[in-house]
Amino acid sequence: MKIALINENSQAAKNAMIEKVLKKVVEPMGHQVFNYGMYSPDDEAQLTYVQNGILAAILLNSGAADYVVTGCGTGEGAMLGLNSFPGVICGHVEDALDAYTFAQINDGNAVAIPFALKNGWGQELNLEYIFEKLFGFGSGNGYPAERVEPEQRNKKILAKVRATIMRPLTEILPELDQDLVKGALAGKHFDEYFFANAKDQKIIDLVKSLRA
């Protein structure tokens, strides 16, 4: 699995710590981590949580990433930003129980973590436990056991509803503020990671036109 890490500006100072913990947990599982930044509060490319949503949607819909780990101070803005786009199902995850139940019941492809909450001594341990439960036990298996069938059925119903009410990403991006979109793609490693991993040619071509 290709896991993308995205930090917005208010929590950019924690990017290196989050990346270190994420890699520690998921690389032994066989997953890859691609850090799209922000890498520090002083980065030239400043991301808002709305831009987190734009970037996450491009990565997930293009196949450049299979999963996105992101967040903001409370995690709420990032969750709303990501869930505004097609092809993204983002859960708000504060602890290991949230991570496990979201993975097994909701079977999403992104999480928004409140990086400013409980951010004192031991925060890296909380993140470690979150990533273990999020990526270490598969997903969509249901919880508890007797609820597996209705939970999986509800996931399919949600997918059909979202497919009906949401337009394709390639139609949405050209209608957004183009400075906002270009800013979401301005990270110093975006071109390196995206073009090496993306699979959807329509989105690749659109991104190339935006980056030109």
CSV table of C-alpha atoms in Angstrom, one decimal:
chain,number,residue,atom,x,y,z
A,1,MET,CA,0.0,0.0,0.0
A,2,LYS,CA,1.2,3.5,-0.9
A,3,ILE,CA,0.5,5.8,2.1
A,4,ALA,CA,0.7,9.6,1.6
A,5,LEU,CA,1.3,11.9,4.5
A,6,ILE,CA,0.0,15.5,4.3
A,7,ASN,CA,0.4,18.2,6.9
A,8,GLU,CA,-1.2,21.6,6.8
A,9,ASN,CA,0.4,24.8,8.0
A,10,SER,CA,-0.6,24.9,11.6
A,11,GLN,CA,0.9,21.5,12.3
A,12,ALA,CA,3.8,21.5,9.9
A,13,ALA,CA,6.4,21.5,12.7
A,14,LYS,CA,5.4,18.0,13.6
A,15,ASN,CA,5.8,16.5,10.1
A,16,ALA,CA,9.1,14.9,10.7
A,17,MET,CA,7.9,13.2,14.0
A,18,ILE,CA,4.7,12.0,12.3
A,19,GLU,CA,6.7,10.6,9.3
A,20,LYS,CA,9.1,8.8,11.6
A,21,VAL,CA,6.4,7.1,13.6
A,22,LEU,CA,4.3,6.2,10.5
A,23,LYS,CA,7.3,4.6,8.8
A,24,LYS,CA,8.3,2.8,12.0
A,25,VAL,CA,4.9,1.1,12.1
A,26,VAL,CA,3.9,0.5,8.5
A,27,GLU,CA,7.2,-0.2,6.6
A,28,PRO,CA,7.6,-3.6,8.4
A,29,MET,CA,4.1,-4.4,7.2
A,30,GLY,CA,5.3,-3.9,3.6
A,31,HIS,CA,3.7,-0.4,3.0
A,32,GLN,CA,5.5,2.6,1.5
A,33,VAL,CA,5.2,6.2,2.9
A,34,PHE,CA,5.4,9.2,0.7
A,35,ASN,CA,5.7,12.5,2.6
A,36,TYR,CA,4.0,15.3,0.6
A,37,GLY,CA,4.7,17.9,3.3
A,38,MET,CA,4.4,20.4,4.6
A,39,TYR,CA,7.9,19.7,6.0
A,40,SER,CA,8.2,22.8,8.2
A,41,PRO,CA,6.3,25.9,9.1
A,42,ASP,CA,8.6,27.9,6.8
A,43,ASP,CA,7.9,25.9,3.7
A,44,GLU,CA,7.4,28.1,0.6
A,45,ALA,CA,4.4,25.9,-0.2
A,46,GLN,CA,1.8,26.6,2.5
A,47,LEU,CA,-1.1,24.2,2.7
A,48,THR,CA,-4.5,24.9,4.3
A,49,TYR,CA,-6.8,22.0,5.3
A,50,VAL,CA,-8.9,22.8,2.2
A,51,GLN,CA,-5.8,22.2,0.1
A,52,ASN,CA,-5.1,19.0,2.0
A,53,GLY,CA,-8.5,17.9,0.6
A,54,ILE,CA,-7.6,18.9,-3.0
A,55,LEU,CA,-4.2,17.1,-2.8
A,56,ALA,CA,-5.6,14.0,-1.1
A,57,ALA,CA,-8.3,13.7,-3.8
A,58,ILE,CA,-5.8,14.0,-6.6
A,59,LEU,CA,-3.5,11.4,-5.0
A,60,LEU,CA,-6.3,8.9,-4.3
A,61,ASN,CA,-8.3,9.3,-7.5
A,62,SER,CA,-5.2,9.0,-9.6
A,63,GLY,CA,-3.8,6.0,-7.9
A,64,ALA,CA,-0.7,7.8,-6.8
A,65,ALA,CA,-1.7,6.9,-3.2
A,66,ASP,CA,-3.9,4.1,-1.7
A,67,TYR,CA,-4.3,5.9,1.6
A,68,VAL,CA,-3.9,9.4,3.0
A,69,VAL,CA,-2.8,10.3,6.6
A,70,THR,CA,-3.5,13.9,7.3
A,71,GLY,CA,-4.9,16.2,9.9
A,72,CYS,CA,-4.9,19.7,11.4
A,73,GLY,CA,-5.2,21.2,14.9
A,74,THR,CA,-8.5,19.5,15.7
A,75,GLY,CA,-8.7,17.2,12.7
A,76,GLU,CA,-12.2,18.5,11.9
A,77,GLY,CA,-11.2,20.9,9.1
A,78,ALA,CA,-9.0,18.3,7.4
A,79,MET,CA,-11.8,15.7,7.6
A,80,LEU,CA,-14.3,18.1,6.1
A,81,GLY,CA,-11.9,19.2,3.4
A,82,LEU,CA,-11.1,15.6,2.3
A,83,ASN,CA,-14.8,14.4,2.4
A,84,SER,CA,-15.7,17.3,0.1
A,85,PHE,CA,-14.2,15.4,-2.8
A,86,PRO,CA,-15.2,12.2,-4.8
A,87,GLY,CA,-13.2,9.0,-4.2
A,88,VAL,CA,-12.3,10.0,-0.6
A,89,ILE,CA,-13.7,8.6,2.6
A,90,CYS,CA,-12.0,10.2,5.5
A,91,GLY,CA,-12.5,9.4,9.2
A,92,HIS,CA,-11.7,11.6,12.2
A,93,VAL,CA,-9.3,9.5,14.4
A,94,GLU,CA,-8.1,10.5,17.8
A,95,ASP,CA,-6.9,7.2,19.3
A,96,ALA,CA,-6.3,3.6,18.5
A,97,LEU,CA,-10.0,2.6,19.1
A,98,ASP,CA,-11.1,5.2,16.6
A,99,ALA,CA,-8.5,3.9,14.1
A,100,TYR,CA,-9.5,0.2,14.5
A,101,THR,CA,-13.2,0.8,14.3
A,102,PHE,CA,-12.9,3.2,11.3
A,103,ALA,CA,-10.8,0.7,9.4
A,104,GLN,CA,-13.0,-2.3,10.1
A,105,ILE,CA,-16.5,-0.7,10.0
A,106,ASN,CA,-16.2,2.2,7.6
A,107,ASP,CA,-13.3,0.9,5.4
A,108,GLY,CA,-12.2,4.4,4.3
A,109,ASN,CA,-9.0,5.5,2.6
A,110,ALA,CA,-8.0,8.5,4.6
A,111,VAL,CA,-7.8,9.7,8.2
A,112,ALA,CA,-7.7,13.2,9.8
A,113,ILE,CA,-5.9,13.3,13.1
A,114,PRO,CA,-6.1,16.2,15.6
A,115,PHE,CA,-2.4,16.8,15.9
A,116,ALA,CA,-2.8,19.7,18.3
A,117,LEU,CA,-4.8,17.7,20.8
A,118,LYS,CA,-3.0,15.6,23.4
A,119,ASN,CA,0.2,16.8,21.9
A,120,GLY,CA,2.4,16.7,25.0
A,121,TRP,CA,4.6,13.9,26.3
A,122,GLY,CA,3.8,10.6,24.7
A,123,GLN,CA,2.1,12.0,21.6
A,124,GLU,CA,4.3,9.8,19.4
A,125,LEU,CA,3.1,6.7,21.3
A,126,ASN,CA,-0.5,7.6,20.6
A,127,LEU,CA,0.3,8.0,16.9
A,128,GLU,CA,2.1,4.6,17.0
A,129,TYR,CA,-0.9,2.9,18.5
A,130,ILE,CA,-3.2,4.6,15.9
A,131,PHE,CA,-1.1,3.5,13.0
A,132,GLU,CA,-0.9,-0.1,14.3
A,133,LYS,CA,-4.6,-0.4,14.6
A,134,LEU,CA,-5.3,1.4,11.3
A,135,PHE,CA,-3.0,-0.6,9.1
A,136,GLY,CA,-2.1,-3.8,11.0
A,137,PHE,CA,-5.4,-5.7,10.9
A,138,GLY,CA,-6.8,-5.3,7.4
A,139,SER,CA,-9.9,-3.3,6.7
A,140,GLY,CA,-13.6,-3.7,6.0
A,141,ASN,CA,-13.8,-6.9,8.1
A,142,GLY,CA,-16.6,-5.5,10.4
A,143,TYR,CA,-16.8,-5.1,14.1
A,144,PRO,CA,-18.3,-6.7,16.1
A,145,ALA,CA,-18.5,-10.0,14.3
A,146,GLU,CA,-22.3,-10.1,14.2
A,147,ARG,CA,-22.4,-6.7,12.5
A,148,VAL,CA,-20.2,-7.6,9.6
A,149,GLU,CA,-22.9,-8.1,7.0
A,150,PRO,CA,-24.9,-4.9,7.6
A,151,GLU,CA,-21.7,-2.8,7.9
A,152,GLN,CA,-20.4,-4.0,4.6
A,153,ARG,CA,-23.8,-3.5,3.0
A,154,ASN,CA,-23.9,0.1,4.3
A,155,LYS,CA,-20.5,0.8,2.9
A,156,LYS,CA,-21.7,-0.2,-0.6
A,157,ILE,CA,-24.8,1.9,-0.1
A,158,LEU,CA,-22.7,4.9,0.8
A,159,ALA,CA,-20.5,4.3,-2.3
A,160,LYS,CA,-23.5,4.4,-4.6
A,161,VAL,CA,-24.9,7.6,-3.0
A,162,ARG,CA,-21.5,9.3,-3.3
A,163,ALA,CA,-21.2,8.2,-6.9
A,164,THR,CA,-24.6,9.7,-7.7
A,165,ILE,CA,-24.1,13.1,-6.0
A,166,MET,CA,-20.5,13.7,-6.8
A,167,ARG,CA,-19.0,14.7,-10.2
A,168,PRO,CA,-15.7,13.3,-11.4
A,169,LEU,CA,-12.6,15.0,-10.0
A,170,THR,CA,-11.5,16.0,-13.6
A,171,GLU,CA,-14.7,18.1,-13.9
A,172,ILE,CA,-14.3,19.7,-10.5
A,173,LEU,CA,-10.7,20.8,-10.5
A,174,PRO,CA,-10.9,23.2,-13.5
A,175,GLU,CA,-13.8,25.0,-11.8
A,176,LEU,CA,-12.0,25.6,-8.5
A,177,ASP,CA,-9.8,28.7,-7.8
A,178,GLN,CA,-6.7,27.7,-9.8
A,179,ASP,CA,-4.3,29.4,-7.4
A,180,LEU,CA,-5.8,27.3,-4.6
A,181,VAL,CA,-5.3,24.1,-6.7
A,182,LYS,CA,-1.8,25.0,-7.9
A,183,GLY,CA,-0.9,25.8,-4.3
A,184,ALA,CA,-2.0,22.3,-3.2
A,185,LEU,CA,0.5,20.8,-5.7
A,186,ALA,CA,3.4,23.1,-5.0
A,187,GLY,CA,5.2,20.8,-2.5
A,188,LYS,CA,8.9,20.2,-3.3
A,189,HIS,CA,8.5,16.5,-3.7
A,190,PHE,CA,5.1,16.5,-5.5
A,191,ASP,CA,6.3,16.0,-9.0
A,192,GLU,CA,8.8,13.3,-7.9
A,193,TYR,CA,6.2,11.2,-6.0
A,194,PHE,CA,3.0,11.9,-8.1
A,195,PHE,CA,4.3,11.2,-11.6
A,196,ALA,CA,6.2,8.1,-10.5
A,197,ASN,CA,3.0,6.5,-9.0
A,198,ALA,CA,-0.1,8.0,-10.6
A,199,LYS,CA,-2.1,5.7,-12.9
A,200,ASP,CA,-5.1,7.6,-14.2
A,201,GLN,CA,-4.0,9.3,-17.4
A,202,LYS,CA,-6.8,11.9,-17.4
A,203,ILE,CA,-5.8,13.2,-14.0
A,204,ILE,CA,-2.1,13.0,-14.9
A,205,ASP,CA,-2.7,15.1,-18.0
A,206,LEU,CA,-4.8,17.6,-16.0
A,207,VAL,CA,-2.1,17.9,-13.3
A,208,LYS,CA,0.6,18.4,-16.0
A,209,SER,CA,-1.5,21.3,-17.4
A,210,LEU,CA,-1.8,22.8,-14.0
A,211,ARG,CA,1.9,22.5,-13.3
A,212,ALA,CA,2.9,23.9,-16.7
